[in-house]
Amino acid sequence: MLRLLLGLALLGLAEALPFEQRAFWDFSLDDGPALPADQEEASGIFPTSGVPDFEDVVPTYRGLCPFGCHCHLHVVQCSDLGLSMVPKQIAPDTKLLDLQNNQIRELHQDDFKGLHHLYALVLVNNRISQVHPKAFSPLHHLQKLYISRNLLSEIPPALPPTLQELRIHDNRIRKVPRGIFRGLTSMNCIEMGGNPLQNSGFEPGAFDGLKLNYLRISEAKLTGIPKDLPATLNELHLDHNQIQAIELEDLIRYGKLARLGLGHNAIRMIENGSLASLPLLRELHLDHNRLSHVPPGLPGLRLLQVVYLHANNITQVGVNDFCPMGFGVKRAYYNGISLFGNPVPYWEVQPATFRCVTDRLALQFGNYKK
Amino acid sequence: MLRLLLGLALLGLAEALPFEQRAFWDFSLDDGPALPADQEEASGIFPTSGVPDFEDVVPTYRGLCPFGCHCHLHVVQCSDLGLSMVPKQIAPDTKLLDLQNNQIRELHQDDFKGLHHLYALVLVNNRISQVHPKAFSPLHHLQKLYISRNLLSEIPPALPPTLQELRIHDNRIRKVPRGIFRGLTSMNCIEMGGNPLQNSGFEPGAFDGLKLNYLRISEAKLTGIPKDLPATLNELHLDHNQIQAIELEDLIRYGKLARLGLGHNAIRMIENGSLASLPLLRELHLDHNRLSHVPPGLPGLRLLQVVYLHANNITQVGVNDFCPMGFGVKRAYYNGISLFGNPVPYWEVQPATFRCVTDRLALQFGNYKK
């Protein structure tokens, strides 16, 4: 609605002033009776004599709220408004600012000025391609930044050190430079899938300083497991990439993983011993790959409960592929194994293969039909 | 990832059981050591003798979290996962469930079963066209339902009575039936723009029982101001419709409005006296319409501070169009008037026209250029 500011000229009422867009933006300022404290115009053309004192008749209305937004209990909800810029008039005590589904193209230096209490900033589904290096610097308490579905070609620099969660899915990021996350000691979750990221896009030290629990780089262009991700990860999701193999050294660093998502890749080979690096693994998704046999090492993963292997090229299942051989070996029961969508003749699989599975319903073992 | 459930057959390990998809969904259940309390299979083919008691070796891991989601502090964050269904394994103490940007097509009866503590449910940008009448009934504490950008052709029935905010922008809703919001006594905000709603789509009594503060029906197919909206409204946004005129009775009901958005319509005529129904109006947007003169009645709106009239067809501005005539009339100062984009020769407008405007920067009065 404010896009038609081009070619404006101020009516020279008292004197010709240079055009100040700031004033135009500010003019819906709505924080009290309209009489300015500083009556600059008192001696100008506006007859201020005779203007009543409004304190007694105008109800005080202190809440700032951009026109069209809904502001309630420190939440400023401005989604779906067709906004082309971050609106002004955002109350400084705002905790959540929702600007999703607009047409914002750029974040300027002062767009979030004064929003020291902002806890969550939602910018999903705009057209943001430019972020000023200082745009986020006023956000001293920002914990969640959701900026997925934009046109960013790089991760914005100088993210607030208080940030805990960054969602930057579905942008145009090709590169994660060294040190980009430096100082983000509170961050525990990054979702950066849906970007055209190749393995070479991660500079050495890209994740230095991060103690992430959760990382998702799905729907990217990875051909292998990145080697330099935080060793603190409990969950790593790399599904829908082009990973072809898992080699011995690929997983050594990630010994804290409880969940590993590798579905929808092109994995043909998992090197013997590589899974042994993951003693805490509880859930492993390898569905929709090109495996020709059950990956080696599953019986040794003592906490593993869920394995997805459906939609691979597995032709046979050995009696010791899942469960330890001896009775003395302690192991959690599986409560989920999927094997359907593989060319394995199920009548050839010995029932004892699944001796450490909770119950028969925990097993999905479809017939192979071509 | 779970879409390939078609054509599955259970491996008949002990006996042929009918396929139970429920069990498959449940198999990532992750709420403790894997040994089932009820060892139904103890006498079956699974050798449970010799299976160790895991209480002592397996760390307890009580948090339910759907695979791929990030769960932290009662927030279950499952956006951008390509999900085709609401995932199971959502912890019953979840307060915010974010499922935006997925491929969910339908909400089933039990999709939100047990989520008694859910406060906010975000379903924005899915493909939801079907909602089971009881889908939301477990949500005893739901306050915010964000279901914009889906394929709904009607407002879901039986919304939780605790609901305070409904965002259902950009769906395919053509009709708001009588009583659809009955019992929603806490609701204060509805955003239902971006739907192909005509005036005839609102049944008489459609909004019965609602005490809304905020309503937005922008980007719809309205040709007039709906007559039967809640009289409690403080904000009404009807921009980007096809409204052609405002008649005397159109606004009588909405005497509590502080903000009225009517930009981007086709308004040629505002009947004399109609604005007098809005004594509390502070902000009026009438930009991008077809007005040929300043609407009558502005001087009488004693709290009005912002009027957008840019991009109309206004050819002249009278000296008393904005400000009261006498000095004795109490009135708030304007702090925003926009008049640019009108074919009015500004040199013909008397400076005194703006005697009740805060300062010159509060006025945007562009030259008309063709």
XYZ file of C-alpha atoms in Angstrom:
740
model
C 0.000 0.000 0.000
C 2.972 2.262 0.494
C 4.644 1.383 -2.730
C 3.513 4.483 -4.535
C 5.964 6.805 -2.936
C 7.744 7.544 -6.159
C 7.633 11.005 -7.540
C 6.130 12.594 -4.481
C 6.561 16.220 -3.763
C 5.832 17.859 -0.468
C 3.361 20.644 -0.500
C 5.439 23.640 0.502
C 3.184 24.955 3.173
C 5.667 26.987 5.129
C 8.963 26.328 3.458
C 10.392 23.841 0.997
C 11.840 20.982 2.990
C 13.714 18.090 1.449
C 11.571 15.028 1.163
C 11.874 12.772 4.161
C 10.358 9.395 3.655
C 10.940 8.593 7.281
C 8.241 11.011 8.217
C 5.805 9.422 5.861
C 6.443 6.021 7.297
C 6.111 7.392 10.732
C 2.851 9.093 10.201
C 0.706 6.305 11.443
C 2.514 6.612 14.730
C -0.216 6.067 17.121
C 1.115 6.331 20.580
C -1.061 8.834 22.265
C -2.927 12.060 21.762
C -1.898 13.689 18.582
C -0.689 16.978 19.928
C 3.075 16.998 19.592
C 4.945 17.889 22.739
C 7.197 20.129 20.779
C 4.949 22.503 18.903
C 7.331 23.441 16.147
C 4.516 24.604 13.965
C 3.136 26.928 16.592
C 4.491 29.942 14.810
C 3.821 28.577 11.356
C 0.737 28.485 9.280
C -1.147 26.077 11.530
C -3.344 27.981 13.926
C -2.461 26.318 17.168
C -4.096 28.952 19.259
C -7.602 27.788 19.820
C -6.627 24.148 19.465
C -7.922 22.468 22.581
C -5.873 20.399 24.926
C -6.885 16.882 24.052
C -5.647 15.159 27.139
C -9.148 15.314 28.525
C -11.113 14.122 25.536
C -8.951 11.696 23.566
C -8.595 8.245 25.075
C -4.961 7.305 25.327
C -3.993 4.640 22.814
C -0.446 3.665 23.452
C -0.228 0.450 21.453
C 1.911 0.648 18.371
C 0.724 -1.671 15.656
C 1.365 -1.511 11.919
C -1.831 -0.998 9.981
C -3.301 -4.328 8.921
C -1.303 -6.316 11.458
C -2.850 -7.887 14.509
C -1.021 -7.093 17.702
C -1.829 -8.926 20.874
C 0.187 -9.815 23.936
C 3.605 -8.939 22.468
C 2.876 -10.868 19.284
C 2.857 -8.761 16.133
C 1.199 -10.783 13.425
C 1.708 -9.293 9.970
C 1.584 -12.321 7.691
C -0.177 -12.377 4.310
C -0.366 -8.614 3.965
C 1.522 -8.182 0.710
C 4.128 -6.112 2.547
C 7.151 -5.151 0.487
C 9.128 -3.913 3.468
C 9.359 -4.649 7.163
C 6.753 -2.317 8.624
C 7.629 0.421 11.021
C 5.579 1.042 14.142
C 6.448 -2.212 15.796
C 6.176 -1.916 19.543
C 9.576 -2.222 21.248
C 8.270 -4.825 23.672
C 7.352 -7.212 20.830
C 8.433 -10.776 21.450
C 7.251 -12.499 18.298
C 7.127 -10.813 14.916
C 5.480 -12.818 12.158
C 6.069 -11.457 8.663
C 5.611 -14.648 6.686
C 3.965 -14.788 3.294
C 4.753 -11.252 2.235
C 6.805 -9.695 -0.560
C 9.749 -8.435 1.459
C 12.880 -8.288 -0.682
C 15.454 -6.820 1.615
C 16.261 -6.431 5.297
C 17.730 -3.017 6.005
C 19.986 -1.877 8.777
C 17.214 -0.296 10.814
C 14.341 -2.630 10.020
C 14.423 -4.200 13.480
C 15.751 -1.208 15.359
C 14.792 -1.152 18.990
C 13.309 -4.648 19.065
C 15.486 -5.680 21.975
C 12.908 -8.079 23.346
C 12.213 -10.002 20.166
C 12.350 -13.718 20.819
C 11.196 -15.106 17.476
C 11.319 -13.571 14.010
C 9.371 -15.277 11.234
C 10.256 -14.217 7.702
C 9.271 -17.422 5.911
C 8.075 -17.165 2.318
C 9.145 -13.710 1.284
C 11.523 -12.656 -1.490
C 14.467 -11.710 0.640
C 17.741 -11.694 -1.238
C 19.600 -8.984 0.649
C 20.264 -8.740 4.373
C 22.196 -5.793 5.737
C 25.124 -7.004 7.884
C 23.707 -5.121 10.850
C 20.049 -5.906 10.263
C 19.829 -8.354 13.152
C 22.179 -6.571 15.507
C 19.440 -4.888 17.566
C 17.926 -8.274 18.368
C 19.679 -8.906 21.655
C 17.313 -11.686 22.691
C 16.472 -13.408 19.429
C 16.269 -17.162 19.843
C 14.445 -18.279 16.728
C 14.996 -17.021 13.210
C 12.773 -18.589 10.570
C 13.800 -17.341 7.154
C 12.991 -20.364 4.985
C 11.538 -19.947 1.501
C 13.355 -16.836 0.448
C 15.967 -15.966 -2.166
C 19.042 -15.825 0.022
C 22.265 -16.821 -1.667
C 24.188 -16.810 1.585
C 23.626 -17.267 5.278
C 23.157 -13.805 6.784
C 26.265 -12.733 8.662
C 26.312 -11.522 12.252
C 23.450 -13.596 13.532
C 22.548 -12.738 17.137
C 24.638 -14.713 19.648
C 21.462 -15.612 21.527
C 20.115 -17.569 18.541
C 19.058 -21.131 19.299
C 17.296 -22.134 16.111
C 17.877 -21.137 12.510
C 15.550 -22.316 9.783
C 16.821 -21.294 6.387
C 15.338 -24.086 4.274
C 14.609 -23.535 0.605
C 16.829 -20.626 -0.294
C 19.660 -20.375 -2.822
C 22.604 -20.982 -0.543
C 25.588 -22.652 -2.176
C 28.261 -21.892 0.350
C 28.745 -22.022 4.106
C 31.860 -19.971 4.772
C 34.303 -20.594 7.560
C 33.313 -18.931 10.803
C 29.843 -17.862 9.670
C 28.372 -19.272 12.894
C 31.175 -18.104 15.173
C 29.978 -16.969 18.568
C 26.603 -18.684 18.291
C 27.150 -20.688 21.432
C 23.444 -21.175 22.170
C 22.477 -22.562 18.796
C 21.094 -26.069 18.951
C 19.164 -26.485 15.713
C 19.803 -25.583 12.102
C 17.510 -26.536 9.248
C 19.216 -25.641 5.995
C 17.750 -28.159 3.568
C 16.396 -27.264 0.182
C 19.494 -25.303 -0.788
C 21.789 -26.155 -3.706
C 24.596 -27.110 -1.343
C 27.359 -29.390 -2.568
C 29.959 -30.888 -0.263
C 32.475 -28.413 -1.583
C 30.194 -25.617 -0.447
C 31.175 -26.190 3.172
C 34.416 -24.445 3.883
C 36.650 -26.139 6.455
C 35.620 -24.768 9.822
C 32.192 -23.716 8.566
C 30.556 -25.030 11.708
C 33.319 -24.072 14.126
C 32.041 -23.093 17.524
C 28.611 -24.639 17.113
C 27.278 -27.195 19.573
C 24.304 -28.332 17.562
C 21.942 -31.099 18.557
C 20.000 -31.071 15.309
C 21.082 -30.429 11.742
C 19.144 -30.962 8.565
C 20.657 -30.574 5.119
C 18.092 -32.507 3.144
C 17.095 -31.877 -0.444
C 20.527 -30.538 -1.301
C 23.281 -31.719 -3.623
C 25.478 -33.639 -1.218
C 27.367 -36.610 -2.637
C 28.782 -37.701 0.712
C 28.373 -37.117 4.415
C 30.021 -33.785 5.214
C 33.079 -34.375 7.348
C 33.187 -31.229 9.381
C 29.807 -30.985 11.028
C 29.529 -30.450 14.796
C 30.514 -33.539 16.767
C 27.740 -32.743 19.258
C 24.934 -33.738 16.882
C 22.207 -36.010 18.204
C 20.229 -35.823 14.982
C 21.500 -35.520 11.461
C 19.165 -35.504 8.493
C 20.681 -35.778 5.043
C 17.801 -37.375 3.158
C 17.066 -36.530 -0.463
C 20.656 -35.961 -1.495
C 22.987 -37.826 -3.854
C 25.102 -39.666 -1.316
C 26.556 -42.822 -2.873
C 28.571 -44.467 -0.141
C 29.365 -44.374 3.547
C 32.987 -44.956 4.241
C 34.803 -45.852 7.402
C 35.842 -42.355 8.344
C 32.561 -40.686 7.398
C 30.811 -41.232 10.703
C 33.700 -41.340 13.156
C 33.126 -37.774 14.215
C 29.437 -38.205 14.955
C 29.500 -40.584 17.896
C 26.617 -38.854 19.674
C 24.045 -39.441 16.966
C 20.798 -40.986 18.104
C 19.033 -40.434 14.791
C 20.484 -40.506 11.321
C 18.373 -39.855 8.257
C 19.868 -40.972 4.960
C 16.758 -41.974 3.055
C 16.325 -41.057 -0.596
C 19.963 -41.052 -1.549
C 21.939 -43.286 -3.906
C 23.828 -45.300 -1.312
C 25.154 -48.596 -2.687
C 27.831 -49.276 -0.146
C 28.224 -48.942 3.603
C 31.725 -49.853 4.570
C 32.089 -52.542 7.179
C 32.700 -50.990 10.576
C 31.492 -47.513 9.752
C 28.287 -47.865 11.783
C 30.308 -48.935 14.804
C 31.141 -45.256 15.276
C 27.586 -44.630 16.326
C 27.109 -46.511 19.627
C 24.175 -44.314 20.668
C 22.208 -44.703 17.449
C 18.552 -45.457 18.019
C 17.037 -44.775 14.624
C 18.539 -45.202 11.169
C 16.747 -44.393 7.942
C 18.285 -45.863 4.815
C 15.132 -46.317 2.769
C 15.102 -45.437 -0.914
C 18.721 -46.160 -1.614
C 20.547 -48.770 -3.686
C 21.727 -51.146 -0.992
C 22.053 -54.737 -2.106
C 22.327 -56.152 1.404
C 21.560 -55.223 4.977
C 24.303 -52.841 6.139
C 26.963 -54.532 8.229
C 27.176 -53.803 11.918
C 23.519 -53.527 12.956
C 23.713 -56.251 15.650
C 26.426 -54.257 17.370
C 24.358 -51.101 17.690
C 22.962 -51.938 21.073
C 20.426 -49.113 21.289
C 19.192 -49.285 17.721
C 15.453 -49.762 17.621
C 14.323 -48.538 14.230
C 15.885 -49.329 10.857
C 14.287 -48.324 7.606
C 15.610 -50.315 4.701
C 12.602 -50.316 2.410
C 12.890 -49.490 -1.265
C 16.423 -50.709 -1.766
C 17.875 -53.491 -3.815
C 18.349 -56.013 -1.017
C 18.224 -59.554 -2.371
C 18.918 -61.572 0.751
C 18.721 -61.238 4.518
C 21.049 -63.262 6.701
C 20.035 -64.765 10.012
C 22.534 -62.597 11.868
C 22.068 -59.341 9.963
C 20.025 -57.712 12.717
C 20.474 -59.544 15.993
C 23.569 -60.548 17.915
C 24.570 -64.151 17.700
C 25.099 -65.084 21.299
C 22.475 -64.986 24.013
C 24.856 -63.203 26.334
C 24.948 -60.007 24.280
C 22.705 -57.290 25.660
C 20.759 -55.449 23.056
C 17.608 -53.333 22.876
C 14.716 -54.899 21.017
C 13.953 -53.457 17.641
C 10.532 -51.948 17.437
C 10.678 -51.047 13.785
C 12.310 -52.687 10.797
C 11.096 -52.006 7.286
C 12.207 -54.224 4.468
C 9.405 -53.950 1.957
C 10.168 -52.841 -1.545
C 13.238 -55.064 -1.800
C 13.711 -58.021 -4.138
C 14.202 -60.441 -1.277
C 12.168 -63.667 -1.341
C 10.704 -63.505 2.135
C 10.117 -67.244 2.358
C 13.849 -67.715 2.322
C 14.413 -65.523 5.378
C 14.694 -67.509 8.556
C 12.250 -66.428 11.273
C 15.100 -66.403 13.794
C 16.536 -63.451 11.903
C 14.104 -61.326 13.861
C 14.618 -62.890 17.264
C 15.376 -59.472 18.783
C 12.325 -57.667 17.391
C 9.623 -56.610 19.814
C 6.732 -58.222 18.002
C 5.648 -59.125 14.559
C 3.911 -55.806 14.015
C 7.250 -54.052 14.359
C 8.301 -55.651 11.108
C 7.307 -54.462 7.651
C 8.427 -57.041 5.178
C 6.484 -56.676 1.996
C 6.661 -59.031 -0.874
C 8.689 -57.849 -3.800
C 6.496 -57.290 -6.787
C 7.757 -56.159 -10.074
C 8.980 -41.353 3.536
C 6.047 -43.354 4.680
C 4.148 -43.062 1.483
C 5.134 -46.457 0.222
C 2.793 -48.373 2.421
C 0.775 -49.666 -0.486
C 0.850 -53.286 -1.239
C 2.558 -54.298 1.950
C 2.230 -57.749 3.316
C 3.180 -58.814 6.759
C 5.657 -61.590 7.024
C 3.682 -64.356 8.632
C 6.110 -65.243 11.342
C 3.767 -66.917 13.758
C 0.372 -66.505 12.156
C -1.092 -64.478 9.359
C -2.361 -61.259 10.877
C -4.320 -58.662 8.975
C -2.181 -55.684 8.067
C -2.347 -52.980 10.673
C -0.962 -49.717 9.512
C -1.287 -48.320 12.991
C 1.444 -50.575 14.189
C 3.729 -49.451 11.434
C 3.188 -45.827 12.333
C 3.780 -46.596 15.932
C 6.988 -48.442 15.465
C 9.237 -45.508 16.053
C 7.656 -45.167 19.458
C 10.541 -44.170 21.512
C 9.448 -43.819 25.065
C 11.807 -45.928 27.040
C 13.660 -49.206 26.976
C 12.379 -51.353 24.213
C 11.231 -54.275 26.256
C 7.446 -54.271 26.153
C 5.792 -54.520 29.534
C 3.340 -56.975 28.138
C 5.423 -59.741 26.615
C 2.789 -61.110 24.285
C 5.414 -62.695 22.152
C 7.072 -64.501 25.039
C 5.572 -67.767 23.970
C 5.953 -67.117 20.275
C 8.864 -67.484 17.982
C 10.946 -64.781 19.578
C 13.263 -66.235 22.139
C 12.705 -63.972 25.080
C 14.442 -66.212 27.498
C 17.997 -65.075 27.607
C 17.055 -61.529 26.658
C 18.614 -59.301 29.268
C 16.798 -56.774 31.357
C 17.779 -53.520 29.774
C 16.793 -51.218 32.591
C 20.383 -51.218 33.737
C 22.166 -50.649 30.457
C 19.887 -48.587 28.236
C 19.609 -44.892 29.093
C 16.012 -43.879 29.433
C 14.877 -41.725 26.524
C 11.370 -40.619 27.195
C 10.957 -37.852 24.622
C 8.604 -38.652 21.807
C 9.545 -36.881 18.622
C 8.604 -37.745 15.039
C 11.657 -38.628 12.974
C 13.018 -35.557 11.223
C 11.212 -33.113 13.480
C 12.974 -31.019 16.045
C 11.389 -31.186 19.467
C 12.433 -28.819 22.176
C 10.674 -27.371 25.164
C 7.158 -28.454 24.167
C 7.620 -27.155 20.622
C 7.400 -29.811 17.922
C 8.850 -28.348 14.760
C 8.074 -30.436 11.691
C 8.004 -27.900 8.894
C 9.505 -28.474 5.434
C 9.698 -32.243 5.781
C 7.561 -33.250 2.821
C 5.125 -34.928 5.206
C 1.974 -36.230 3.594
C 0.231 -36.886 6.901
C 0.267 -35.491 10.407
C 3.014 -37.519 12.089
C 2.347 -39.766 15.016
C 4.662 -39.810 18.026
C 3.866 -36.286 19.091
C 4.410 -35.873 22.809
C 1.144 -35.244 24.675
C 2.614 -32.235 26.464
C 3.299 -30.431 23.174
C 2.237 -26.806 23.200
C 3.160 -25.706 19.698
C 3.046 -27.988 16.678
C 4.459 -26.552 13.482
C 3.598 -28.522 10.353
C 3.894 -25.761 7.790
C 5.286 -26.267 4.307
C 4.444 -29.928 3.993
C 2.195 -31.955 1.708
C -0.576 -32.824 4.133
C -3.845 -33.347 2.299
C -6.240 -34.331 5.021
C -6.763 -34.034 8.761
C -8.151 -37.251 10.207
C -10.171 -37.849 13.312
C -7.240 -39.025 15.398
C -4.453 -36.907 13.958
C -4.290 -34.720 17.056
C -5.446 -37.286 19.551
C -4.209 -36.661 23.058
C -2.748 -33.241 22.374
C -4.703 -31.683 25.191
C -2.054 -29.084 25.897
C -1.618 -27.789 22.378
C -1.739 -24.010 22.329
C -0.856 -23.288 18.709
C -1.233 -25.424 15.604
C 0.485 -24.276 12.417
C -0.666 -25.959 9.220
C 0.166 -23.160 6.795
C 1.083 -24.094 3.231
C -0.040 -27.666 2.938
C -2.609 -29.194 0.602
C -5.370 -29.719 3.089
C -8.767 -30.049 1.499
C -10.467 -32.351 4.006
C -10.849 -31.905 7.738
C -12.630 -34.546 9.773
C -15.411 -32.939 11.860
C -13.758 -34.235 15.024
C -10.150 -33.600 14.027
C -9.753 -30.655 16.375
C -11.882 -31.964 19.201
C -8.975 -33.260 21.335
C -7.440 -29.785 21.360
C -8.941 -28.551 24.599
C -6.533 -25.644 24.923
C -5.956 -24.561 21.347
C -5.754 -20.788 21.038
C -4.169 -20.287 17.631
C -4.979 -22.162 14.459
C -2.973 -21.122 11.411
C -4.260 -22.961 8.370
C -3.638 -20.405 5.628
C -2.452 -21.483 2.164
C -4.321 -24.723 1.862
C -7.114 -26.043 -0.334
C -10.011 -25.759 2.072
C -13.340 -25.062 0.472
C -15.022 -24.469 3.801
C -14.193 -23.339 7.296
C -13.581 -26.442 9.401
C -16.535 -27.155 11.667
C -16.293 -27.678 15.412
C -13.356 -25.415 16.064
C -12.180 -25.595 19.687
C -14.090 -23.193 21.932
C -10.794 -21.957 23.364
C -9.694 -20.615 19.986
C -8.602 -16.974 19.971
C -7.098 -16.592 16.538
C -7.954 -18.230 13.238
C -5.838 -17.573 10.168
C -7.363 -19.205 7.121
C -6.063 -16.875 4.420
C -5.619 -18.100 0.878
C -7.873 -21.115 0.703
C -10.889 -21.800 -1.509
C -13.643 -20.771 0.833
C -16.740 -19.419 -0.845
C -19.233 -19.683 1.957
C -19.421 -18.857 5.651
C -22.455 -20.734 6.938
C -24.687 -19.589 9.726
C -23.431 -20.592 13.135
C -20.053 -21.893 11.976
C -18.357 -19.932 14.754
C -20.962 -20.639 17.413
C -19.508 -21.106 20.868
C -16.178 -19.531 20.027
C -16.499 -16.962 22.759
C -12.759 -16.368 23.118
C -12.061 -15.641 19.476
C -10.700 -12.174 18.871
C -9.019 -12.371 15.487
C -9.914 -13.913 12.143
C -7.849 -13.520 9.005
C -9.804 -14.980 6.113
C -8.556 -12.964 3.150
C -7.456 -14.482 -0.103
C -10.584 -16.593 -0.438
C -13.109 -16.282 -3.280
C -15.748 -14.891 -0.940
C -18.595 -12.877 -2.344
C -21.028 -10.951 -0.178
C -23.622 -13.615 -0.823
C -21.244 -16.164 0.649
C -21.926 -14.920 4.156
C -25.111 -16.471 5.435
C -27.135 -14.304 7.805
C -25.859 -15.044 11.281
C -22.525 -16.341 9.984
C -20.665 -14.474 12.689
C -23.224 -14.974 15.439
C -21.685 -15.292 18.853
C -18.303 -13.879 17.920
C -16.820 -10.910 19.736
C -14.019 -10.201 17.334
C -11.620 -7.298 17.602
C -9.923 -7.938 14.289
C -11.274 -9.203 11.004
C -9.579 -9.284 7.642
C -11.348 -10.287 4.449
C -8.952 -8.776 1.959
C -8.239 -10.061 -1.542
C -11.720 -11.525 -1.855
C -14.657 -10.793 -4.128
C -16.677 -8.452 -1.960
C -18.675 -5.803 -3.738
C -19.862 -4.090 -0.575
C -19.155 -3.981 3.133
C -20.705 -7.102 4.672
C -23.591 -6.131 6.872
C -23.535 -8.822 9.460
C -20.012 -8.775 10.865
C -19.460 -8.601 14.636
C -20.319 -5.202 16.075
C -17.373 -5.517 18.442
C -14.756 -4.993 15.725
C -11.959 -2.528 16.376
C -10.228 -3.314 13.113
C -11.760 -4.253 9.811
C -9.644 -4.826 6.722
C -11.416 -5.190 3.406
C -8.715 -3.999 1.047
C -8.262 -5.500 -2.418
C -11.914 -6.228 -3.037
C -14.431 -4.832 -5.495
C -16.369 -2.552 -3.199
C -17.962 0.245 -5.199
C -19.772 2.394 -2.674
C -20.291 2.968 1.023
C -23.860 3.693 1.879
C -25.432 5.186 4.941
C -26.347 1.902 6.593
C -23.128 0.084 5.733
C -21.137 1.222 8.728
C -23.850 1.824 11.327
C -23.149 -1.478 12.992
C -19.418 -0.949 13.352
C -19.293 1.921 15.806
C -16.257 0.551 17.636
C -13.918 0.623 14.686
C -10.599 2.335 15.246
C -9.086 1.166 11.972
C -10.805 0.617 8.673
C -8.925 -0.598 5.626
C -10.668 -0.119 2.298
C -7.716 0.498 0.002
C -7.563 -1.074 -3.447
C -11.277 -1.242 -4.085
C -13.446 0.509 -6.650
C -15.160 2.979 -4.340
C -16.619 5.938 -6.187
C -19.087 7.106 -3.603
C -19.195 7.450 0.155
C -22.621 8.557 1.199
C -22.816 11.676 3.285
C -23.165 10.775 6.941
C -21.966 7.215 6.690
C -18.624 7.923 8.361
C -20.428 9.551 11.272
C -21.190 6.032 12.493
C -17.525 5.594 13.372
C -16.845 8.054 16.213
C -13.809 6.109 17.416
C -12.095 5.867 14.032
C -8.401 6.702 14.162
C -7.150 5.402 10.844
C -8.932 5.188 7.505
C -7.381 3.783 4.355
C -9.169 4.654 1.135
C -6.187 4.711 -1.197
C -6.427 3.163 -4.656
C -10.104 3.760 -5.191
C -12.119 5.935 -7.557
C -13.119 8.769 -5.276
C -13.558 12.089 -7.019
C -13.577 14.131 -3.807
C -12.529 13.870 -0.187
C -15.141 11.759 1.603
C -17.663 13.812 3.545
C -17.569 13.769 7.297
C -13.853 13.689 8.090
C -13.871 16.859 10.235
C -16.434 15.241 12.484
C -14.297 12.185 13.246
C -12.648 13.655 16.287
C -10.071 10.920 16.822
C -9.122 10.405 13.199
C -5.405 10.871 12.724
C -4.528 9.017 9.547
C -6.351 9.168 6.223
C -4.993 7.572 3.099
C -6.571 9.000 -0.009
C -3.745 8.573 -2.480
C -4.292 7.076 -5.917
C -7.869 8.184 -6.345
C -9.500 10.545 -8.776
C -9.815 13.549 -6.471
C -9.843 16.771 -8.446
C -10.306 19.333 -5.691
C -9.819 19.686 -1.962
C -12.003 22.087 -0.028
C -10.737 24.179 2.867
C -13.048 22.396 5.277
C -12.697 18.859 3.967
C -10.429 17.747 6.807
C -10.640 20.161 9.722
C -13.592 21.486 11.644
C -14.690 24.988 10.831
C -14.966 26.573 14.247
C -12.150 27.005 16.712
C -14.281 25.659 19.500
C -14.490 22.148 18.054
C -12.144 19.750 19.758
C -10.336 17.421 17.425
C -7.178 15.301 17.379
C -4.460 16.505 15.066
C -3.933 14.483 11.957
C -0.536 12.965 11.750
C -0.950 11.385 8.361
C -2.832 12.463 5.275
C -1.884 11.143 1.867
C -3.244 12.793 -1.226
C -0.634 12.059 -3.852
C -1.631 10.312 -7.008
C -4.756 12.447 -7.457
C -5.435 14.923 -10.246
C -5.768 17.846 -7.856
C -3.794 21.006 -8.675
C -2.066 21.466 -5.346
C -1.509 25.181 -5.844
C -5.244 25.630 -5.690
C -5.529 24.042 -2.241
C -5.563 26.601 0.533
C -2.914 26.041 3.199
C -5.561 26.478 5.887
C -7.100 23.218 4.686
C -4.489 21.495 6.815
C -4.754 23.655 9.902
C -5.349 20.591 12.061
C -2.398 18.562 10.816
C 0.517 17.962 13.186
C 3.212 19.227 10.901
C 4.045 19.457 7.275
C 5.761 16.101 7.220
C 2.493 14.467 8.115
C 1.167 15.413 4.718
C 1.892 13.624 1.481
C 0.547 15.691 -1.333
C 2.218 14.757 -4.558
C 1.826 16.586 -7.767
C -0.408 14.931 -10.290
C 1.552 13.876 -13.315
C 0.051 12.201 -16.253
